[in-house]
Short mmCIF file of C-alpha atoms in Angstrom, two decimals:
data_model
loop_
_atom_site.label_atom_id
_atom_site.label_comp_id
_atom_site.label_asym_id
_atom_site.label_seq_id
_atom_site.Cartn_x
_atom_site.Cartn_y
_atom_site.Cartn_z
CA MET A 205 62.92 -11.98 -17.26
CA LYS A 206 65.06 -9.17 -15.39
CA VAL A 207 63.82 -6.91 -18.19
CA ILE A 208 60.10 -7.55 -18.17
CA VAL A 209 59.93 -6.93 -14.70
CA GLY A 210 62.08 -3.61 -14.32
CA LEU A 211 59.55 -2.62 -17.28
CA LEU A 212 56.57 -3.38 -15.33
CA LEU A 213 58.06 -1.69 -12.22
CA LEU A 214 58.86 1.32 -14.22
CA ILE A 215 54.99 1.47 -15.79
CA THR A 216 53.28 0.78 -12.43
CA ASN A 217 55.43 3.73 -10.82
CA ALA A 218 54.55 6.05 -13.65
CA ALA A 219 50.47 5.26 -13.61
CA TRP A 220 50.96 6.10 -10.03
CA ALA A 221 52.92 9.58 -10.41
CA GLY A 222 51.01 11.74 -7.90
CA PRO A 223 48.45 11.06 -5.24
CA PRO A 224 46.46 7.89 -6.30
CA GLN A 225 43.23 8.32 -8.38
CA LEU A 226 39.60 7.89 -6.75
CA LYS A 227 39.21 4.40 -9.06
CA GLN A 228 42.52 3.62 -7.42
CA GLY A 229 41.22 3.62 -4.17
CA GLY A 230 42.96 7.03 -3.22
CA THR A 231 41.89 10.67 -3.22
CA ASN A 232 43.47 12.53 -5.53
CA ASN A 233 44.29 15.30 -3.11
CA THR A 234 47.61 16.20 -2.02
CA SER A 235 46.86 18.77 0.77
CA TRP A 236 44.13 18.71 3.54
CA THR A 237 42.90 21.30 5.83
CA ALA A 238 42.52 20.06 9.69
CA GLY A 239 38.90 19.81 11.07
CA LYS A 240 36.81 19.76 7.63
CA CYS A 241 34.19 17.31 6.47
CA VAL A 242 34.94 15.69 2.97
CA ARG A 243 33.02 15.34 0.01
CA VAL A 244 33.32 13.92 -3.35
CA SER A 245 34.21 17.20 -6.07
CA THR A 246 31.77 18.04 -8.30
CA ASP A 247 33.63 16.62 -11.12
CA GLY A 248 33.72 13.35 -9.55
CA THR A 249 37.47 12.94 -9.57
CA LYS A 250 38.89 13.56 -5.55
CA LEU A 251 37.82 14.15 -2.65
CA GLU A 252 38.11 17.91 -0.61
CA PRO A 253 37.27 19.07 1.82
CA ALA A 254 34.26 21.10 2.18
CA ASP A 255 32.00 21.85 5.28
CA SER A 256 28.97 22.98 3.44
CA ASP A 257 28.25 19.95 3.00
CA CYS A 258 28.44 18.08 6.12
CA GLN A 259 25.90 17.99 8.35
CA THR A 260 26.57 17.82 12.31
CA ALA A 261 23.83 15.41 14.02
CA ALA A 262 21.43 17.15 16.31
CA ASN A 263 21.04 14.95 19.20
CA LEU A 264 17.75 15.02 21.08
CA ALA A 265 19.10 14.25 24.40
CA GLU A 266 20.96 17.77 24.62
CA ALA A 267 17.52 19.81 23.94
CA ALA A 268 16.05 21.81 26.56
CA SER A 269 13.12 20.42 28.52
CA VAL A 270 13.39 17.06 26.89
CA ASP A 271 12.89 14.72 29.58
CA CYS A 272 14.95 11.10 28.17
CA THR A 273 14.40 9.11 31.03
CA GLY A 274 10.31 9.08 29.89
CA VAL A 275 8.76 10.41 33.54
CA THR A 276 7.48 13.91 32.51
CA ASP A 277 5.71 15.48 29.64
CA SER A 278 8.12 15.88 26.58
CA ARG A 279 5.87 17.01 23.77
CA SER A 280 6.21 20.49 23.36
CA ALA A 281 9.89 20.40 23.80
CA VAL A 282 10.68 17.58 21.06
CA GLN A 283 8.39 19.79 18.72
CA THR A 284 10.42 22.98 19.19
CA PHE A 285 13.70 20.86 18.69
CA VAL A 286 12.06 18.93 15.48
CA THR A 287 11.32 22.43 14.20
CA ASP A 288 14.67 24.42 14.90
CA ASN A 289 16.64 21.68 12.84
CA ALA A 290 14.11 21.07 10.10
CA GLY A 291 16.53 19.65 7.33
CA LYS A 292 19.08 17.97 9.46
CA LEU A 293 19.63 14.68 10.91
CA ILE A 294 18.25 14.23 14.44
CA VAL A 295 19.75 11.56 16.73
CA ILE A 296 17.62 9.75 19.19
CA PRO A 297 20.56 8.22 21.81
CA CYS A 298 20.38 4.82 23.32
CA GLY A 299 18.00 4.99 26.30
CA CYS A 300 16.54 8.16 24.87
CA SER A 301 12.63 7.49 25.19
CA PRO A 302 10.38 10.63 26.00
CA ILE A 303 7.18 10.94 26.82
CA LEU A 304 4.57 12.69 24.44
CA SER A 305 1.43 13.74 25.76
CA SER A 306 -1.83 14.28 23.96
CA PRO A 307 -1.86 16.47 21.05
CA GLY A 308 -5.68 16.27 20.85
CA ASN A 309 -8.08 14.38 18.56
CA GLY A 310 -7.30 15.06 14.92
CA ASN A 311 -3.74 16.46 15.61
CA ALA A 312 -0.01 15.19 15.67
CA ALA A 313 2.42 14.85 18.62
CA ILE A 314 5.83 15.66 16.34
CA THR A 315 5.35 17.47 12.71
CA VAL A 316 8.46 16.91 10.59
CA ASP A 317 9.45 18.85 7.69
CA SER A 318 11.01 18.16 4.52
CA ASN A 319 14.70 16.93 4.35
CA THR A 320 14.58 15.83 7.95
CA THR A 321 15.99 12.34 9.32
CA ILE A 322 15.02 11.27 13.04
CA PHE A 323 17.13 8.09 13.70
CA GLY A 324 17.30 6.18 16.77
CA GLU A 325 21.13 4.84 17.67
CA CYS A 326 19.43 1.70 18.82
CA SER A 327 16.51 -0.56 19.89
CA THR A 328 16.05 1.75 23.53
CA SER A 329 15.61 5.00 20.97
CA GLY A 330 12.30 6.12 20.60
CA PHE A 331 9.03 7.56 22.18
CA LYS A 332 6.50 6.93 24.81
CA LEU A 333 2.85 7.68 24.48
CA ALA A 334 1.49 8.99 27.84
CA GLU A 335 -0.71 6.70 29.71
CA LYS A 336 -3.20 6.96 32.59
CA VAL A 337 -3.05 3.42 35.17
CA CYS A 338 -3.93 2.77 38.47
CA ASP A 339 -0.92 4.04 41.24
CA SER A 340 0.87 1.59 43.74
CA SER A 341 -1.83 2.31 46.19
CA SER A 342 -3.97 -0.08 44.46
CA PRO A 343 -2.95 -3.51 44.09
CA PHE A 344 -3.74 -3.49 40.06
CA VAL A 345 -0.86 -1.33 39.60
CA GLY A 346 -0.24 -0.52 35.94
CA LYS A 347 -3.93 -0.96 35.34
CA GLN A 348 -5.96 1.31 32.65
CA CYS A 349 -8.14 3.87 34.60
CA THR A 350 -10.05 6.80 33.76
CA THR A 351 -11.51 7.52 37.21
CA ASP A 352 -10.14 7.18 40.86
CA ASN A 353 -13.70 5.48 41.45
CA THR A 354 -12.83 2.10 43.32
CA THR A 355 -15.90 0.37 42.23
CA ASP A 356 -16.25 1.32 38.67
CA PRO A 357 -14.83 -0.84 36.07
CA THR A 358 -12.37 2.05 35.05
CA GLY A 359 -11.42 2.64 38.20
CA CYS A 360 -8.76 1.53 40.44
CA PRO A 361 -10.00 -1.46 42.92
CA SER A 362 -9.07 -1.31 45.95
CA GLY A 363 -6.98 1.80 45.91
CA THR A 364 -6.98 4.45 48.20
CA CYS A 365 -8.30 7.61 46.23
CA PRO A 366 -8.66 10.55 45.35
CA GLY A 367 -5.23 10.23 43.19
CA CYS A 368 -5.05 6.64 42.74
CA CYS A 369 -5.86 7.24 39.04
CA ASP A 370 -2.35 8.53 37.48
CA ALA A 371 -1.72 10.30 34.35
CA VAL A 372 2.01 9.61 33.34
CA GLY A 373 3.18 12.07 30.48
CA GLY A 374 0.48 14.96 30.77
CA SER A 375 -2.80 15.79 32.32
CA ASP A 376 -4.13 12.57 30.66
CA SER A 377 -3.69 9.55 28.73
CA PHE A 378 -2.64 10.19 24.87
CA ALA A 379 -5.57 9.45 23.05
CA PRO A 380 -8.58 9.57 25.65
CA THR A 381 -11.73 9.51 23.83
CA LEU A 382 -13.16 6.90 22.43
CA ASN A 383 -13.08 6.77 18.20
CA SER A 384 -11.21 9.93 18.35
CA VAL A 385 -7.86 10.12 16.31
CA TYR A 386 -4.44 10.99 17.70
CA THR A 387 -1.27 10.98 15.43
CA VAL A 388 2.35 10.58 16.55
CA PHE A 389 4.65 11.91 13.59
CA ARG A 390 2.79 13.60 10.55
CA GLY A 391 4.75 15.36 7.65
CA ALA A 392 3.79 19.14 7.17
CA SER A 393 2.27 19.89 4.14
CA SER A 394 3.28 19.35 0.50
CA THR A 395 6.78 17.94 1.92
CA THR A 396 9.42 15.43 0.68
CA ASN A 397 12.40 13.31 1.72
CA ILE A 398 11.52 12.64 5.15
CA GLU A 399 13.06 9.54 6.77
CA ILE A 400 12.11 8.11 9.96
CA ARG A 401 14.35 4.92 10.87
CA ASN A 402 15.13 2.72 14.16
CA LEU A 403 12.59 4.34 16.12
CA THR A 404 11.11 2.00 19.34
CA ILE A 405 7.25 3.75 19.80
CA ASP A 406 6.01 2.33 23.21
CA THR A 407 2.09 2.97 22.14
CA ASN A 408 0.94 1.92 25.50
CA GLY A 409 -1.41 -0.57 24.24
CA ASN A 410 -1.65 -3.44 26.61
CA ASP A 411 -1.78 -3.10 30.78
CA GLY A 412 -1.63 -7.24 30.99
CA PHE A 413 -4.65 -7.15 32.73
CA LYS A 414 -7.83 -9.50 31.77
CA TYR A 415 -11.36 -8.19 31.27
CA CYS A 416 -14.82 -10.15 31.24
CA ALA A 417 -15.38 -10.31 27.15
CA SER A 418 -18.95 -9.44 27.17
CA GLY A 419 -22.30 -9.28 29.74
CA THR A 420 -23.08 -6.87 32.06
CA GLN A 421 -19.51 -7.07 33.54
CA ALA A 422 -17.89 -6.50 29.83
CA ASP A 423 -14.35 -4.75 30.24
CA GLU A 424 -14.26 -5.59 34.17
CA LEU A 425 -11.03 -6.80 35.94
CA CYS A 426 -11.43 -10.70 36.12
CA PHE A 427 -8.68 -13.43 36.82
CA THR A 428 -11.13 -16.54 35.80
CA ASP A 429 -14.30 -17.22 34.32
CA SER A 430 -16.13 -16.95 37.54
CA ASP A 431 -15.33 -13.66 37.94
CA CYS A 432 -17.36 -12.94 34.69
CA THR A 433 -21.26 -13.63 36.85
CA THR A 434 -23.54 -12.12 34.42
CA GLY A 435 -21.99 -13.78 31.35
CA GLY A 436 -18.79 -13.77 28.85
CA THR A 437 -15.70 -15.26 29.52
CA CYS A 438 -12.59 -13.34 31.17
CA THR A 439 -10.20 -13.37 28.47
CA ASN A 440 -7.61 -11.23 26.62
CA TYR A 441 -9.01 -8.08 26.08
CA TYR A 442 -6.56 -6.26 27.70
CA GLY A 443 -6.87 -2.63 28.99
CA THR A 444 -5.09 0.26 27.06
CA PRO A 445 -3.17 2.46 29.22
CA SER A 446 -2.81 4.95 26.32
CA GLY A 447 -6.59 5.63 26.33
CA ALA A 448 -9.42 4.40 24.01
CA GLY A 449 -9.13 6.88 21.16
CA LYS A 450 -7.22 5.34 17.65
CA ILE A 451 -3.15 5.87 17.34
CA ASP A 452 -1.79 6.67 13.67
CA ILE A 453 1.47 6.40 14.19
CA PHE A 454 3.01 7.48 11.24
CA ASP A 455 1.00 9.55 8.69
CA PHE A 456 2.82 11.01 6.05
CA ASP A 457 -0.08 11.29 3.19
CA ALA A 458 0.95 14.83 2.25
CA THR A 459 4.50 13.75 1.62
CA THR A 460 6.56 12.23 -1.05
CA SER A 461 9.68 10.35 -1.05
CA VAL A 462 9.30 9.40 2.65
CA ARG A 463 11.18 6.43 4.22
CA ILE A 464 9.59 4.90 7.18
CA ILE A 465 12.48 2.02 8.32
CA ASN A 466 13.00 -0.69 11.02
CA ASN A 467 10.80 0.83 13.69
CA THR A 468 8.80 -1.17 15.92
CA ALA A 469 5.52 -0.17 17.80
CA LYS A 470 5.33 -1.33 20.62
CA ASP A 471 1.45 -2.98 21.99
CA TYR A 472 -0.11 -1.15 18.81
CA ARG A 473 -3.79 -2.26 19.17
CA ARG A 474 -5.84 0.34 18.10
CA GLY A 475 -5.75 3.13 15.27
CA VAL A 476 -7.27 3.95 11.37
CA VAL A 477 -3.71 3.73 9.69
CA GLY A 478 -0.51 2.41 11.27
CA ILE A 479 1.78 3.93 8.61
CA SER A 480 0.06 6.25 5.68
CA ALA A 481 2.51 7.67 2.65
CA ALA A 482 2.05 9.76 -0.55
CA ALA A 483 4.15 8.57 -3.64
CA SER A 484 7.59 7.01 -3.91
CA ALA A 485 7.37 6.01 -0.22
CA GLU A 486 9.76 3.15 1.27
CA ILE A 487 8.06 1.17 4.12
CA LYS A 488 10.54 -1.73 5.19
CA ASN A 489 11.36 -3.78 8.14
CA ASN A 490 8.69 -2.14 10.65
CA ASN A 491 7.04 -4.39 13.17
CA LEU A 492 3.25 -3.18 13.93
CA ARG A 493 2.69 -6.47 15.81
CA ALA A 494 4.93 -6.04 18.88
CA ILE A 495 2.43 -7.40 21.31
CA SER A 496 3.32 -7.91 24.91
CA PHE A 497 0.14 -9.95 25.72
CA PRO A 498 -1.80 -12.49 22.79
CA LEU A 499 -4.84 -10.79 21.26
CA VAL A 500 -8.23 -12.12 20.73
CA GLU A 501 -9.19 -12.68 17.08
CA GLY A 502 -11.89 -10.65 16.45
CA ALA A 503 -11.76 -8.04 19.61
CA THR A 504 -13.86 -5.02 19.29
CA ASN A 505 -11.82 -1.52 18.88
CA ARG A 506 -8.65 -3.91 19.69
CA ALA A 507 -7.35 -3.54 16.04
CA VAL A 508 -5.54 -1.63 14.04
CA GLU A 509 -8.01 -0.95 10.71
CA THR A 510 -5.32 -0.74 8.23
CA GLY A 511 -1.61 -1.37 8.59
CA VAL A 512 -0.20 0.48 5.49
CA THR A 513 -1.39 3.14 2.97
CA VAL A 514 0.44 3.81 0.03
CA THR A 515 0.00 5.28 -3.05
CA ASP A 516 2.23 4.83 -6.38
CA ASP A 517 6.07 3.61 -6.88
CA ALA A 518 5.99 2.90 -3.07
CA GLU A 519 8.40 -0.28 -1.89
CA VAL A 520 6.31 -1.78 1.10
CA VAL A 521 8.81 -4.64 2.00
CA ASN A 522 9.60 -7.30 5.33
CA ASN A 523 7.07 -5.68 7.41
CA LYS A 524 5.41 -7.42 10.23
CA ILE A 525 1.85 -5.85 10.09
CA GLY A 526 -1.72 -6.76 11.78
CA ALA A 527 -5.00 -5.51 10.51
CA SER A 528 -8.65 -5.56 10.80
CA ILE A 529 -9.43 -3.94 7.74
CA TYR A 530 -6.84 -4.10 4.96
CA ALA A 531 -2.97 -5.27 6.38
CA VAL A 532 -1.72 -3.42 2.70
CA ASN A 533 -3.82 -0.90 0.92
CA VAL A 534 -1.88 0.05 -2.15
CA LEU A 535 -4.01 3.19 -3.58
CA GLY A 536 -2.52 3.64 -7.05
CA THR A 537 -3.61 6.61 -9.11
CA THR A 538 -2.69 5.34 -12.92
CA ALA A 539 -2.26 2.15 -14.92
CA GLY A 540 1.67 2.15 -14.35
CA SER A 541 1.40 2.77 -10.33
CA ASN A 542 4.04 0.41 -9.96
CA SER A 543 4.18 -0.38 -6.36
CA LEU A 544 6.10 -3.46 -4.60
CA VAL A 545 4.94 -5.32 -1.70
CA ALA A 546 7.09 -8.21 -0.89
CA GLU A 547 8.04 -10.39 1.88
CA ASN A 548 5.62 -9.06 4.48
CA THR A 549 4.26 -10.79 7.42
CA LEU A 550 0.28 -9.92 7.39
CA VAL A 551 -1.80 -11.34 10.26
CA GLY A 552 -5.36 -10.44 9.89
CA GLN A 553 -7.58 -9.61 13.13
CA GLY A 554 -11.53 -10.68 12.71
CA THR A 555 -13.27 -12.30 10.46
CA THR A 556 -13.58 -10.06 7.15
CA ALA A 557 -9.40 -8.25 7.04
CA GLN A 558 -8.60 -8.10 3.99
CA GLY A 559 -4.75 -8.88 3.16
CA VAL A 560 -3.59 -6.96 0.75
CA ARG A 561 -5.92 -4.60 -1.90
CA TYR A 562 -4.70 -2.99 -4.60
CA VAL A 563 -5.97 0.20 -7.00
CA GLY A 564 -4.40 0.78 -10.41
CA GLY A 565 -1.74 -1.03 -12.72
CA GLN A 566 1.35 -2.87 -12.66
CA HIS A 567 1.57 -4.05 -8.92
CA ARG A 568 3.94 -6.61 -7.65
CA ILE A 569 2.66 -8.81 -5.06
CA LEU A 570 5.34 -11.45 -3.99
CA GLY A 571 6.56 -13.32 -1.09
CA ASN A 572 4.17 -12.38 1.63
CA TYR A 573 2.76 -14.74 4.81
CA LEU A 574 -0.73 -14.12 5.01
CA TYR A 575 -2.89 -15.30 7.71
CA THR A 576 -6.33 -16.03 8.23
CA PHE A 577 -7.71 -13.42 5.62
CA ASN A 578 -10.97 -12.86 3.15
CA PRO A 579 -9.40 -12.37 0.91
CA GLY A 580 -6.00 -12.43 1.16
CA ILE A 581 -5.02 -10.89 -2.02
CA THR A 582 -7.90 -8.92 -4.31
CA GLY A 583 -7.56 -6.18 -6.68
CA ALA A 584 -10.66 -3.53 -7.06
CA CYS A 585 -12.17 -3.10 -10.48
CA ASN A 586 -9.91 -0.63 -12.04
CA SER A 587 -7.01 -2.62 -11.18
CA ALA A 588 -4.67 -4.27 -13.96
CA ASN A 589 -1.61 -6.13 -14.62
CA ALA A 590 -0.52 -7.27 -11.35
CA THR A 591 2.15 -9.83 -10.77
CA ILE A 592 0.94 -12.23 -7.82
CA ALA A 593 3.76 -14.81 -6.98
CA ASN A 594 5.29 -16.95 -4.07
CA ASN A 595 2.74 -15.65 -1.76
CA ARG A 596 1.58 -18.15 0.88
CA PHE A 597 -1.78 -18.20 2.20
CA PHE A 598 -2.70 -19.83 6.06
CA LEU A 599 -6.36 -20.27 7.07
CA GLY A 600 -9.03 -17.73 6.71
CA GLY A 601 -11.13 -17.37 3.77
CA LEU A 602 -10.67 -16.73 0.09
CA LYS A 603 -7.20 -16.61 -0.73
CA VAL A 604 -7.08 -14.84 -4.20
CA ARG A 605 -9.63 -12.58 -6.20
CA VAL A 606 -8.57 -11.91 -9.85
CA VAL A 607 -9.72 -8.83 -10.98
CA GLY A 608 -9.18 -6.74 -13.76
CA ALA A 609 -6.54 -7.44 -17.17
CA GLY A 610 -3.80 -9.10 -17.28
CA VAL A 611 -2.98 -10.20 -13.65
CA LYS A 612 -0.13 -12.99 -13.27
CA LEU A 613 -0.96 -15.87 -10.37
CA HIS A 614 2.29 -17.89 -10.40
CA GLY A 615 3.65 -19.90 -7.79
CA ASN A 616 1.55 -19.39 -4.72
CA TYR A 617 0.62 -21.48 -1.82
CA VAL A 618 -2.90 -21.79 -1.54
CA ALA A 619 -3.64 -23.70 1.46
CA TRP A 620 -5.70 -24.59 4.75
CA GLN A 621 -9.03 -23.21 3.83
CA ASP A 622 -11.20 -22.55 6.62
CA THR A 623 -14.22 -21.57 4.59
CA GLY A 624 -14.99 -19.94 0.89
CA ASN A 625 -13.37 -20.61 -2.39
CA ALA A 626 -9.88 -20.47 -2.73
CA ILE A 627 -9.01 -18.43 -6.17
CA GLU A 628 -12.33 -16.58 -7.56
CA VAL A 629 -11.93 -15.08 -11.10
CA GLY A 630 -14.22 -11.83 -11.17
CA THR A 631 -16.48 -11.45 -8.58
CA ASP A 632 -20.43 -11.35 -8.65
CA ALA A 633 -20.41 -8.91 -6.08
CA THR A 634 -22.81 -5.71 -7.26
CA GLN A 635 -20.05 -3.69 -8.98
CA GLY A 636 -19.36 -6.90 -11.32
CA CYS A 637 -15.76 -6.83 -11.81
CA THR A 638 -14.14 -9.17 -14.50
CA ALA A 639 -11.06 -10.44 -15.45
CA SER A 640 -9.52 -11.16 -18.55
CA HIS A 641 -6.30 -12.35 -20.64
CA PHE A 642 -4.67 -13.72 -17.41
CA GLU A 643 -2.27 -16.13 -16.37
CA MET A 644 -2.21 -18.85 -13.97
CA SER A 645 -0.10 -21.30 -12.86
CA ASP A 646 2.21 -23.61 -10.46
CA ASN A 647 -0.22 -23.02 -7.64
CA LEU A 648 -0.76 -25.18 -4.86
CA ILE A 649 -3.95 -25.46 -3.92
CA PHE A 650 -5.38 -27.05 -0.81
CA SER A 651 -8.78 -27.00 0.36
CA GLY A 652 -11.12 -28.49 3.84
CA ALA A 653 -14.11 -26.10 3.03
CA SER A 654 -16.71 -27.64 2.04
CA SER A 655 -19.27 -26.98 -1.20
CA SER A 656 -16.45 -24.54 -2.64
CA ALA A 657 -14.44 -24.65 -5.20
CA TRP A 658 -10.92 -24.83 -5.65
CA ILE A 659 -11.15 -21.87 -8.63
CA LYS A 660 -14.13 -20.58 -9.25
CA PHE A 661 -15.18 -18.32 -12.47
CA THR A 662 -17.63 -16.07 -11.44
CA ALA A 663 -20.49 -15.71 -14.04
CA LEU A 664 -21.96 -12.33 -14.47
CA SER A 665 -25.54 -12.66 -14.85
CA GLY A 666 -28.55 -9.60 -15.03
CA LYS A 667 -27.51 -6.08 -14.30
CA LYS A 668 -24.73 -4.88 -12.59
CA CYS A 669 -23.31 -1.73 -11.67
CA PHE A 670 -20.09 -0.37 -12.96
CA GLY A 671 -18.07 2.58 -12.67
CA GLY A 672 -19.06 5.31 -10.48
CA THR A 673 -16.33 6.78 -7.33
CA GLY A 674 -16.96 3.82 -4.67
CA PRO A 675 -13.68 2.03 -3.40
CA ASP A 676 -14.14 -0.53 -5.83
CA ALA A 677 -15.47 1.58 -9.08
#
């Protein structure tokens, strides 16, 4: 026994002669230079000093003219800092939330170049969008306003004017003009490998005051229904201090391999597209529904139109999204587009919002929760070979429309139907989309909608338009 132990010790000592190798948990290096970064060597056998591979983080709080307290406008200073540190890691420390003034219709507040990462250290890292609100001379501090007029619904009731309607973070709100579009982040043309992670974007989309919903007093301040004497109700159509325009937060249509991860859009209520990206995007763990006050379903101009738009080889995973047109719109370009939409919480606003819409082939739509959509999941006519599995639907209209060839529909909870059919195979719309060699099994179907089918196989009779260049062609 002693001989065997001695032999084992001899073998072990021989194997560990010299510095321990990487595969043994060591560095395989006997000498080090103080104050240097470390990397794995090119041949992959050891760790070595290498300053050239080390990236020093650029701290936004140390940038000239950037106000982390969010009192004065920092948009130009932030853009200069991001431009000067292109290709680097930019860190926004805890408690740093600069305010961004309006970039103007069609423009972005911050344009980002390739290989740049913007990272927030904690939930208090991010940006605020400029607002225009009543100041302390009015009893309605923080109410959205566009004028000093104390009797105008868009002014500051009982305020001491002029000067009671104040712009915070610029000369006006971030998105001042109705139906114009203003962007927060945008990828520069033909960029790649950009990451935006762990930021809180306060869009200033809720002022907390109630307004009359309709009648000649529409949008006037109210506290009870009796304040809306010409009709309508006093409801939670809350005002938007950031302005009447539309706000797109992440516009990366010109950027491949973008990663938008773990960001929160606070009180985000108006926009064309919340997050858009080109091929190979990762859209994960984002919250576009951090709403301070309840929303009214179907409220006019008070809902983001499309939550997320991606193309090929995308991953849209574990996001919270609300939208009035599409929650997730997958615009695949090939028969092998191969995008994943999984484990998202999707909420429709309005009666015609669609949950997940896809174009192209080989997409996987798995394990999502979809609330009040019509339809919940649907393909365009030129889509094919989608796997739709383990999704859970609640309320709304049509849950799933099976379109194209090779669709696999398995294990979905298709229940609590408000109206319409639960599942449709094909469509009797003008385009006359068909479905072929699909699989359907293990779906739980419950519907309380009268005169509707659990599963409807569409009869395509008569002449139909097919092909063309429309969105469902």
